[in-house]
Coordinates of N, CA and C in Angstrom, one line a residue:
R10 N 138.0 0.4 72.5 CA 139.3 0.6 73.2 C 140.5 0.7 72.3
E11 N 140.3 0.3 71.0 CA 141.4 0.3 70.0 C 141.5 1.6 69.3
S12 N 142.6 1.8 68.6 CA 142.8 3.0 67.8 C 142.7 2.6 66.3
W13 N 142.1 3.6 65.6 CA 141.7 3.3 64.2 C 142.1 4.4 63.3
T14 N 142.2 4.2 62.0 CA 142.4 5.2 61.0 C 141.2 6.2 61.0
P15 N 141.4 7.5 61.3 CA 140.3 8.4 61.4 C 139.7 8.9 60.1
G16 N 140.5 8.9 59.0 CA 140.0 9.5 57.8 C 139.6 10.9 58.0
S17 N 138.6 11.3 57.3 CA 138.2 12.8 57.3 C 137.7 13.3 58.6
A18 N 137.4 12.5 59.6 CA 137.1 12.9 60.9 C 138.3 13.6 61.6
F19 N 139.5 13.4 61.0 CA 140.7 14.1 61.6 C 140.9 15.5 61.0
K20 N 140.2 15.8 59.9 CA 140.5 17.1 59.2 C 140.3 18.3 60.2
P21 N 139.2 18.3 61.0 CA 139.1 19.5 61.9 C 140.3 19.7 62.8
I22 N 140.9 18.6 63.2 CA 142.1 18.6 64.1 C 143.2 19.3 63.4
V23 N 143.5 18.9 62.2 CA 144.5 19.4 61.3 C 144.2 20.9 61.1
A24 N 143.0 21.2 60.8 CA 142.6 22.6 60.6 C 142.9 23.5 61.8
A25 N 142.5 23.0 63.0 CA 142.8 23.7 64.2 C 144.3 23.9 64.5
I26 N 145.1 22.9 64.1 CA 146.5 23.0 64.3 C 147.0 24.1 63.3
G27 N 146.5 24.0 62.1 CA 147.0 25.0 61.1 C 146.6 26.5 61.5
L28 N 145.4 26.7 62.1 CA 145.0 28.0 62.5 C 145.8 28.4 63.8
T29 N 146.0 27.5 64.7 CA 146.7 27.8 65.9 C 148.2 28.1 65.7
T30 N 148.8 27.5 64.8 CA 150.2 27.7 64.5 C 150.4 28.9 63.5
G31 N 149.3 29.3 62.9 CA 149.5 30.4 61.9 C 149.9 29.9 60.5
A32 N 149.9 28.6 60.3 CA 150.3 28.0 59.0 C 149.2 28.3 57.9
I33 N 148.0 28.5 58.3 CA 146.9 28.9 57.4 C 146.0 29.9 58.1
T34 N 145.2 30.6 57.3 CA 144.1 31.4 57.8 C 142.8 30.8 57.2
A35 N 141.7 31.1 57.9 CA 140.4 30.6 57.4 C 140.0 31.1 56.1
E36 N 140.5 32.3 55.7 CA 140.1 33.0 54.5 C 141.0 32.6 53.3
E37 N 142.2 32.0 53.6 CA 143.2 31.7 52.6 C 142.7 30.7 51.6
D38 N 142.7 31.0 50.3 CA 142.4 30.1 49.2 C 143.6 29.3 48.8
L39 N 143.6 28.0 49.1 CA 144.7 27.1 48.8 C 144.7 26.6 47.3
G40 N 143.7 27.0 46.5 CA 143.7 26.7 45.1 C 142.9 25.4 44.8
S41 N 142.2 25.5 43.7 CA 141.4 24.3 43.3 C 142.3 23.5 42.3
E42 N 142.3 22.3 42.5 CA 143.2 21.4 41.7 C 142.5 20.3 41.0
G43 N 141.2 20.4 40.9 CA 140.4 19.3 40.3 C 140.3 18.1 41.3
L44 N 140.3 16.9 40.9 CA 140.0 15.8 41.7 C 141.3 15.0 42.1
S45 N 142.5 15.5 41.6 CA 143.7 14.8 42.0 C 144.8 15.9 42.0
W46 N 145.9 15.6 42.8 CA 146.9 16.6 43.0 C 148.2 16.0 43.5
Q47 N 149.3 16.5 43.1 CA 150.6 16.1 43.8 C 151.4 17.4 43.8
K48 N 152.3 17.5 44.9 CA 153.1 18.7 45.1 C 154.0 18.9 43.9
D49 N 154.7 17.9 43.5 CA 155.7 18.1 42.3 C 156.0 16.7 41.8
E50 N 157.0 16.6 40.9 CA 157.3 15.4 40.3 C 158.1 14.4 41.2
S51 N 158.6 14.9 42.3 CA 159.3 14.0 43.3 C 158.3 13.0 43.9
W52 N 157.0 13.2 43.8 CA 156.1 12.2 44.3 C 155.8 11.1 43.3
G53 N 156.5 11.1 42.2 CA 156.3 10.0 41.2 C 154.9 9.9 40.7
N54 N 154.3 8.7 40.8 CA 152.9 8.5 40.3 C 151.9 8.7 41.4
Y55 N 152.4 9.1 42.6 CA 151.4 9.2 43.8 C 150.7 10.6 43.7
K56 N 149.4 10.5 43.8 CA 148.6 11.7 43.9 C 147.5 11.6 45.0
V57 N 147.2 12.8 45.6 CA 146.1 12.8 46.5 C 144.8 13.0 45.7
T58 N 143.8 12.3 46.0 CA 142.6 12.4 45.3 C 141.5 12.9 46.2
T59 N 140.4 13.5 45.6 CA 139.3 13.9 46.4 C 138.0 13.7 45.6
L60 N 136.8 13.8 46.1 CA 135.6 13.4 45.5 C 134.8 14.5 44.8
H61 N 135.0 15.8 45.3 CA 134.1 16.9 44.9 C 134.9 18.1 44.4
E62 N 134.5 18.7 43.3 CA 135.0 20.0 42.9 C 134.1 21.1 43.4
Y63 N 134.7 22.2 43.8 CA 133.9 23.3 44.3 C 134.7 24.6 44.1
D64 N 134.0 25.7 44.3 CA 134.7 27.0 44.1 C 135.3 27.5 45.4
Q65 N 136.4 28.2 45.3 CA 137.1 28.8 46.5 C 137.5 27.8 47.6
A66 N 138.7 27.4 47.5 CA 139.2 26.4 48.4 C 139.7 27.1 49.7
V67 N 138.7 27.5 50.5 CA 138.9 28.1 51.8 C 138.4 27.1 52.9
L68 N 138.8 27.3 54.1 CA 138.6 26.3 55.2 C 137.2 25.8 55.3
K69 N 136.2 26.7 55.4 CA 134.8 26.3 55.6 C 134.4 25.4 54.4
N70 N 134.6 25.8 53.2 CA 134.3 25.0 52.1 C 135.0 23.6 52.1
A71 N 136.2 23.6 52.4 CA 137.0 22.4 52.5 C 136.4 21.4 53.5
L72 N 135.9 21.9 54.6 CA 135.3 21.0 55.6 C 133.9 20.5 55.1
V73 N 133.2 21.4 54.5 CA 131.8 21.1 54.0 C 132.0 20.0 52.9
Y74 N 132.9 20.1 52.0 CA 133.0 19.2 50.9 C 134.1 18.1 51.2
S75 N 134.7 18.2 52.4 CA 135.6 17.2 52.9 C 136.7 16.9 51.8
D76 N 137.4 18.0 51.5 CA 138.4 18.0 50.5 C 139.8 17.5 50.9
N77 N 140.1 16.3 50.5 CA 141.4 15.7 50.9 C 142.6 16.6 50.4
I78 N 142.5 17.2 49.2 CA 143.6 17.9 48.7 C 143.9 19.2 49.6
Y79 N 142.9 19.9 50.0 CA 143.0 21.0 50.8 C 143.8 20.7 52.1
F80 N 143.4 19.6 52.7 CA 144.1 19.2 54.0 C 145.4 18.6 53.8
A81 N 145.7 18.0 52.7 CA 147.1 17.6 52.4 C 148.0 18.8 52.3
K82 N 147.5 19.8 51.6 CA 148.2 21.1 51.5 C 148.4 21.7 52.8
T83 N 147.4 21.7 53.6 CA 147.5 22.3 55.0 C 148.6 21.6 55.8
A84 N 148.6 20.3 55.7 CA 149.6 19.5 56.5 C 151.0 19.9 56.0
L85 N 151.2 20.1 54.7 CA 152.5 20.5 54.2 C 152.9 21.9 54.7
K86 N 151.9 22.8 54.7 CA 152.1 24.1 55.2 C 152.5 24.1 56.7
I87 N 151.9 23.3 57.5 CA 152.2 23.1 58.9 C 153.6 22.6 59.1
G88 N 154.0 21.6 58.3 CA 155.4 21.1 58.3 C 155.5 19.9 59.3
K89 N 156.5 19.1 59.0 CA 156.7 17.8 59.7 C 156.9 18.1 61.2
K90 N 157.9 19.0 61.5 CA 158.3 19.3 62.9 C 157.1 19.8 63.7
S91 N 156.5 20.8 63.2 CA 155.4 21.5 63.9 C 154.2 20.5 64.0
M92 N 153.9 19.7 63.0 CA 152.8 18.7 63.1 C 153.1 17.7 64.2
E93 N 154.3 17.2 64.3 CA 154.6 16.3 65.3 C 154.6 16.9 66.7
E94 N 155.1 18.1 66.8 CA 155.0 18.8 68.1 C 153.6 19.1 68.6
Q95 N 152.7 19.5 67.6 CA 151.3 19.8 68.0 C 150.6 18.5 68.3
L96 N 150.8 17.4 67.6 CA 150.1 16.2 67.9 C 150.6 15.6 69.2
D97 N 151.9 15.7 69.5 CA 152.5 15.3 70.8 C 151.7 16.1 71.9
K98 N 151.5 17.4 71.7 CA 150.9 18.2 72.7 C 149.4 17.8 72.9
L99 N 148.8 17.3 71.9 CA 147.4 16.8 71.9 C 147.3 15.4 72.5
G100 N 148.4 14.8 72.9 CA 148.3 13.5 73.6 C 148.6 12.3 72.8
F101 N 149.1 12.5 71.6 CA 149.5 11.3 70.7 C 150.7 10.6 71.4
G102 N 150.6 9.3 71.4 CA 151.7 8.5 72.0 C 151.6 8.4 73.5
Q103 N 150.6 9.0 74.1 CA 150.4 9.0 75.5 C 149.2 8.1 75.9
D104 N 149.3 7.6 77.2 CA 148.1 6.9 77.7 C 147.0 7.9 78.0
L105 N 145.8 7.5 77.7 CA 144.7 8.4 78.0 C 144.4 8.4 79.5
P106 N 144.2 9.6 80.1 CA 143.9 9.7 81.5 C 142.5 9.2 81.8
F107 N 142.3 7.9 81.8 CA 140.9 7.3 81.9 C 141.0 6.1 82.8
E108 N 139.8 5.8 83.4 CA 139.8 4.7 84.3 C 140.0 3.3 83.7
I109 N 139.6 3.2 82.4 CA 139.8 2.0 81.7 C 140.9 2.1 80.7
G110 N 141.7 1.1 80.6 CA 142.9 1.2 79.7 C 142.4 1.3 78.2
M111 N 143.0 2.2 77.5 CA 142.7 2.4 76.1 C 144.0 2.4 75.3
S112 N 143.9 2.0 74.0 CA 145.1 2.1 73.1 C 145.4 3.6 72.9
S113 N 146.6 3.9 72.8 CA 147.0 5.3 72.5 C 146.9 5.6 71.0
S114 N 146.9 6.9 70.7 CA 146.9 7.3 69.3 C 148.3 7.5 68.8
Q115 N 148.5 7.4 67.5 CA 149.8 7.6 66.9 C 149.7 8.4 65.6
Y116 N 150.9 9.0 65.2 CA 150.9 9.6 63.9 C 151.9 8.9 63.0
S117 N 152.6 7.9 63.5 CA 153.6 7.2 62.7 C 153.8 5.8 63.3
N118 N 154.1 4.8 62.5 CA 154.5 3.5 63.0 C 155.9 3.5 63.5
E119 N 156.7 4.5 63.1 CA 158.1 4.6 63.6 C 158.2 5.7 64.5
K120 N 159.4 6.4 64.6 CA 159.6 7.5 65.6 C 159.0 8.8 65.1
G121 N 158.8 8.9 63.8 CA 158.3 10.2 63.3 C 157.7 10.1 61.9
I122 N 157.2 11.1 61.4 CA 156.6 11.2 60.0 C 157.8 11.1 59.1
A123 N 157.8 10.1 58.2 CA 159.0 9.7 57.5 C 159.2 10.4 56.1
S124 N 158.1 10.9 55.6 CA 158.2 11.4 54.2 C 157.2 12.5 54.0
E125 N 157.4 13.3 53.0 CA 156.4 14.4 52.6 C 155.1 13.8 52.2
I126 N 155.0 12.7 51.5 CA 153.8 12.1 51.2 C 153.0 11.6 52.4
Q127 N 153.8 11.0 53.4 CA 153.1 10.6 54.6 C 152.5 11.8 55.4
L128 N 153.3 12.9 55.4 CA 152.8 14.1 56.0 C 151.5 14.6 55.3
A129 N 151.5 14.6 54.0 CA 150.3 15.1 53.3 C 149.1 14.2 53.6
D130 N 149.3 12.9 53.5 CA 148.3 11.9 53.8 C 147.7 12.1 55.2
S131 N 148.6 12.4 56.2 CA 148.2 12.6 57.6 C 147.2 13.8 57.7
G132 N 147.3 14.7 56.8 CA 146.4 15.9 56.8 C 145.0 15.5 56.7
Y133 N 144.7 14.4 56.0 CA 143.3 14.0 55.9 C 143.0 12.7 56.6
G134 N 143.8 12.4 57.6 CA 143.5 11.3 58.5 C 143.9 9.9 57.9
Q135 N 144.8 9.9 57.0 CA 145.3 8.6 56.4 C 146.8 8.5 56.8
G136 N 147.6 8.0 55.9 CA 149.0 7.8 56.3 C 149.1 6.7 57.3
E137 N 149.8 7.1 58.4 CA 149.9 6.1 59.5 C 149.2 6.6 60.8
I138 N 148.3 7.6 60.6 CA 147.5 8.1 61.7 C 146.5 7.0 62.2
L139 N 146.6 6.8 63.6 CA 145.6 6.0 64.2 C 145.1 6.7 65.5
V140 N 143.8 6.8 65.7 CA 143.3 7.6 66.8 C 142.3 6.7 67.6
N141 N 142.4 6.8 68.9 CA 141.4 6.2 69.7 C 140.1 7.0 69.7
P142 N 139.0 6.4 69.6 CA 137.7 7.2 69.5 C 137.5 8.1 70.7
L143 N 137.9 7.7 71.9 CA 137.7 8.5 73.1 C 138.7 9.7 73.0
H144 N 139.9 9.5 72.5 CA 140.8 10.6 72.4 C 140.3 11.6 71.3
L145 N 139.7 11.1 70.3 CA 139.2 12.0 69.3 C 138.0 12.9 69.8
A146 N 137.2 12.3 70.7 CA 136.1 13.0 71.3 C 136.7 14.1 72.2
C147 N 137.8 13.8 72.9 CA 138.5 14.8 73.8 C 139.0 15.9 72.9
M148 N 139.6 15.6 71.8 CA 140.2 16.7 70.9 C 139.1 17.6 70.4
Y149 N 137.9 17.0 70.0 CA 136.8 17.8 69.5 C 136.2 18.7 70.6
S150 N 136.4 18.2 71.9 CA 135.8 19.0 73.0 C 136.5 20.4 73.1
G151 N 137.7 20.5 72.6 CA 138.4 21.7 72.5 C 137.7 22.8 71.7
F152 N 136.9 22.4 70.7 CA 136.2 23.3 69.9 C 135.1 24.1 70.6
F153 N 134.6 23.5 71.7 CA 133.5 24.2 72.4 C 134.0 24.5 73.9
Q154 N 135.3 24.4 74.1 CA 135.8 24.8 75.4 C 137.0 25.8 75.3
D155 N 136.8 26.7 74.3 CA 137.8 27.8 74.1 C 139.2 27.2 73.9
G156 N 139.3 26.0 73.2 CA 140.6 25.5 72.9 C 141.2 24.5 73.9
N157 N 140.5 24.3 75.0 CA 141.0 23.4 76.1 C 140.3 22.0 75.9
M158 N 141.2 21.0 76.0 CA 140.7 19.6 75.8 C 140.2 19.0 77.2
I159 N 139.0 18.5 77.2 CA 138.5 18.0 78.4 C 139.1 16.6 78.7
A160 N 139.4 16.4 80.0 CA 139.9 15.1 80.5 C 138.7 14.1 80.6
P161 N 138.7 12.9 80.0 CA 137.6 12.0 80.1 C 137.4 11.4 81.5
Y162 N 136.2 11.1 81.9 CA 136.0 10.4 83.1 C 134.8 9.5 82.9
L163 N 134.7 8.5 83.7 CA 133.7 7.4 83.5 C 132.4 7.7 84.2
E164 N 132.4 8.1 85.4 CA 131.2 8.2 86.3 C 130.7 9.6 86.3
Y165 N 129.5 9.8 85.9 CA 128.9 11.1 85.8 C 128.6 11.7 87.2
E166 N 128.9 12.9 87.4 CA 128.7 13.6 88.6 C 127.9 14.9 88.3
E167 N 126.7 15.0 88.9 CA 125.9 16.2 88.7 C 126.6 17.5 89.1
G168 N 126.6 18.5 88.1 CA 127.2 19.8 88.4 C 128.7 19.8 88.4
K169 N 129.3 18.8 88.0 CA 130.8 18.8 88.0 C 131.3 19.6 86.9
E170 N 132.3 20.5 87.2 CA 132.9 21.3 86.2 C 134.0 20.5 85.5
P171 N 134.2 20.7 84.2 CA 135.1 19.9 83.4 C 136.6 20.2 83.9
S172 N 137.3 19.1 84.0 CA 138.8 19.3 84.2 C 139.4 19.0 82.8
Y173 N 140.6 19.6 82.6 CA 141.2 19.6 81.3 C 142.4 18.7 81.3
W174 N 142.5 17.9 80.2 CA 143.7 17.1 79.9 C 144.8 18.0 79.3
V175 N 144.4 18.8 78.3 CA 145.4 19.7 77.7 C 144.8 21.1 77.7
E176 N 145.3 22.0 78.4 CA 144.9 23.4 78.3 C 145.6 24.1 77.1
H177 N 144.9 25.0 76.5 CA 145.4 25.7 75.3 C 145.9 24.8 74.2
A178 N 145.1 23.7 74.0 CA 145.4 22.8 72.9 C 145.3 23.6 71.6
F179 N 144.3 24.4 71.4 CA 144.1 25.3 70.3 C 143.9 26.7 70.8
T180 N 144.1 27.7 70.0 CA 143.8 29.1 70.4 C 142.3 29.2 70.4
P181 N 141.7 30.1 71.3 CA 140.3 30.3 71.3 C 139.7 30.6 70.0
E182 N 140.5 31.4 69.2 CA 140.0 31.9 67.9 C 139.9 30.7 66.9
A183 N 140.9 29.8 66.9 CA 140.9 28.6 66.1 C 139.7 27.7 66.5
A184 N 139.5 27.5 67.8 CA 138.4 26.7 68.3 C 137.1 27.2 67.8
K185 N 136.9 28.5 67.9 CA 135.6 29.1 67.5 C 135.4 28.9 66.0
T186 N 136.4 29.1 65.2 CA 136.3 29.0 63.8 C 135.9 27.6 63.4
I187 N 136.5 26.6 64.0 CA 136.2 25.2 63.7 C 134.8 24.9 64.2
Y188 N 134.4 25.3 65.3 CA 133.1 25.1 65.9 C 132.0 25.6 64.9
E189 N 132.2 26.8 64.4 CA 131.2 27.4 63.5 C 131.2 26.6 62.2
D190 N 132.3 26.3 61.7 CA 132.4 25.6 60.4 C 131.8 24.2 60.5
L191 N 131.9 23.5 61.6 CA 131.3 22.2 61.7 C 129.8 22.2 61.8
K192 N 129.2 23.4 62.2 CA 127.8 23.5 62.1 C 127.4 23.5 60.6
E193 N 128.2 24.1 59.8 CA 127.9 24.2 58.3 C 128.0 22.8 57.7
V194 N 128.9 22.0 58.1 CA 129.1 20.6 57.6 C 127.7 19.9 57.7
V195 N 127.0 20.2 58.7 CA 125.7 19.5 58.9 C 124.5 20.3 58.2
S196 N 124.5 21.6 58.4 CA 123.4 22.4 57.9 C 123.4 22.6 56.4
N197 N 124.6 22.7 55.8 CA 124.7 23.0 54.4 C 124.3 21.7 53.6
P198 N 123.4 21.9 52.6 CA 122.9 20.7 51.8 C 124.1 20.0 51.1
N199 N 125.2 20.7 50.9 CA 126.4 20.0 50.3 C 127.3 19.3 51.3
G200 N 127.0 19.5 52.6 CA 127.9 19.0 53.6 C 127.8 17.5 53.8
T201 N 128.9 16.9 54.1 CA 129.0 15.5 54.2 C 128.2 15.0 55.4
G202 N 127.9 15.9 56.3 CA 127.1 15.5 57.5 C 125.6 15.9 57.4
H203 N 125.2 16.4 56.2 CA 123.9 17.0 56.1 C 122.7 16.0 56.4
G204 N 123.0 14.7 56.3 CA 121.9 13.7 56.6 C 121.5 13.8 58.0
A205 N 122.4 14.3 58.9 CA 122.0 14.4 60.3 C 121.2 15.6 60.6
A206 N 121.0 16.5 59.6 CA 120.2 17.7 59.9 C 118.7 17.3 60.0
S207 N 118.3 16.1 59.6 CA 116.9 15.7 59.7 C 116.5 15.3 61.1
V208 N 117.4 15.4 62.1 CA 117.1 15.1 63.4 C 116.2 16.2 64.0
R209 N 114.9 16.0 64.2 CA 114.0 17.1 64.4 C 114.3 17.7 65.8
G210 N 114.3 19.1 65.7 CA 114.4 19.9 66.9 C 115.8 19.9 67.6
V211 N 116.8 19.3 66.9 CA 118.2 19.3 67.4 C 119.1 20.0 66.4
S212 N 119.9 20.9 66.9 CA 120.9 21.6 66.1 C 122.3 20.9 66.3
L213 N 122.8 20.3 65.2 CA 124.0 19.5 65.3 C 125.2 20.1 64.6
A214 N 126.4 19.8 65.0 CA 127.6 20.2 64.3 C 128.5 18.9 64.4
G215 N 129.3 18.7 63.3 CA 130.2 17.5 63.4 C 130.9 17.3 62.1
K216 N 131.6 16.2 62.0 CA 132.3 15.8 60.8 C 132.3 14.3 60.6
T217 N 132.0 13.9 59.4 CA 132.0 12.5 59.0 C 133.4 12.1 58.6
G218 N 133.7 10.8 58.5 CA 134.9 10.3 58.1 C 134.8 8.9 57.5
T219 N 135.4 8.7 56.3 CA 135.5 7.4 55.7 C 137.0 7.1 55.6
A220 N 137.5 6.2 56.4 CA 138.9 5.8 56.3 C 139.1 4.6 55.5
E221 N 140.1 4.7 54.6 CA 140.4 3.5 53.8 C 141.5 2.7 54.5
I222 N 141.2 1.4 54.6 CA 142.2 0.5 55.2 C 142.6 -0.5 54.1
K223 N 143.8 -0.2 53.5 CA 144.3 -1.0 52.4 C 145.8 -0.9 52.3
S224 N 146.3 -1.9 51.5 CA 147.8 -2.0 51.5 C 148.5 -1.0 50.6
S225 N 147.8 -0.5 49.6 CA 148.4 0.5 48.7 C 147.3 1.3 48.1
Q226 N 147.6 2.4 47.4 CA 146.6 3.2 46.7 C 145.9 2.5 45.7
E227 N 146.5 1.4 45.1 CA 145.9 0.6 44.0 C 145.1 -0.5 44.6
D228 N 145.1 -0.8 45.8 CA 144.4 -1.9 46.4 C 142.9 -1.7 46.3
E229 N 142.2 -2.6 45.6 CA 140.8 -2.5 45.4 C 140.0 -3.4 46.3
N230 N 140.7 -4.1 47.2 CA 140.0 -5.1 48.1 C 140.1 -4.6 49.6
G231 N 140.5 -3.4 49.8 CA 140.6 -2.9 51.2 C 139.2 -2.7 51.8
R232 N 139.2 -2.4 53.1 CA 138.0 -2.1 53.8 C 137.8 -0.6 54.0
E233 N 136.6 -0.2 54.4 CA 136.4 1.2 54.7 C 135.8 1.2 56.2
L234 N 136.2 2.3 56.9 CA 135.7 2.5 58.3 C 135.0 3.8 58.3
G235 N 133.8 3.8 58.8 CA 133.0 5.0 58.9 C 133.0 5.7 60.3
W236 N 133.1 7.0 60.3 CA 133.1 7.8 61.5 C 132.0 8.9 61.4
F237 N 131.5 9.3 62.5 CA 130.8 10.6 62.6 C 131.0 11.1 64.0
V238 N 131.7 12.2 64.1 CA 131.9 12.9 65.4 C 130.9 14.1 65.4
V239 N 130.0 14.1 66.4 CA 128.9 15.1 66.3 C 128.6 15.5 67.7
Y240 N 128.1 16.8 67.8 CA 127.7 17.3 69.1 C 126.5 18.2 68.9
N241 N 125.7 18.3 70.0 CA 124.5 19.1 70.0 C 124.9 20.6 70.3
T242 N 124.7 21.5 69.4 CA 125.1 22.9 69.6 C 124.3 23.6 70.7
D243 N 123.1 23.1 71.0 CA 122.3 23.7 72.0 C 122.8 23.2 73.4
V244 N 123.4 22.1 73.5 CA 124.0 21.6 74.7 C 125.4 21.1 74.4
P245 N 126.4 22.1 74.2 CA 127.7 21.7 73.6 C 128.6 20.9 74.5
K246 N 128.0 20.5 75.7 CA 128.8 19.5 76.5 C 128.5 18.1 76.1
S247 N 127.6 17.9 75.1 CA 127.1 16.6 74.7 C 127.7 16.3 73.3
G248 N 128.5 15.2 73.3 CA 129.1 14.8 72.0 C 129.2 13.3 71.8
V249 N 129.1 12.8 70.6 CA 129.1 11.4 70.3 C 130.2 11.1 69.2
V250 N 130.9 10.1 69.3 CA 131.8 9.6 68.3 C 131.2 8.3 67.8

């Protein structure tokens, strides 16, 4: 019922926002920067770090390798105002339309994203982003519902058609792109979700996330929170967070 730092599980949402707003294209190479990067000297000693180097920093590869730098750049290309508007549209800061009370999701502890670094960190699910797991599942549902976010409900009803919490959350084209790329995150041997590919007879798509919960970038005693948002591509109405 609580909201948590989503880490890399939030990257597909940022990617879908980037595609929907036209801030990025799936084929655009945002440049390889090694394992650390900062926009310019105004960031001081702060750098975004990532774990893997790879060729061609395009969306599919960035999701497969879970590249923090790519998604930090994507967030900056989206921009503060557009990011806040899109997250508001996706239900951030709102009560979930659900029978049981849930904590709402947020993108800032204050009224808005306060700095360029916070915006960049938000791109890979850090910063001050907190997401309710049920809300995250609803957002992922947009990837296999032509960009429409399903409204959650508790009691299963045979044959019930989905009702939508947010229609046109993403463009159908953006949703399809993310849907296909998340298959690659599991099927590609380099994908962070490839361990799930061993589930016999089931075709899966999804995104892992490891969120750091610590007081500063230098904090070595912080905790980590693990996520895996996954769905069965043969039965795309079935998803698990």
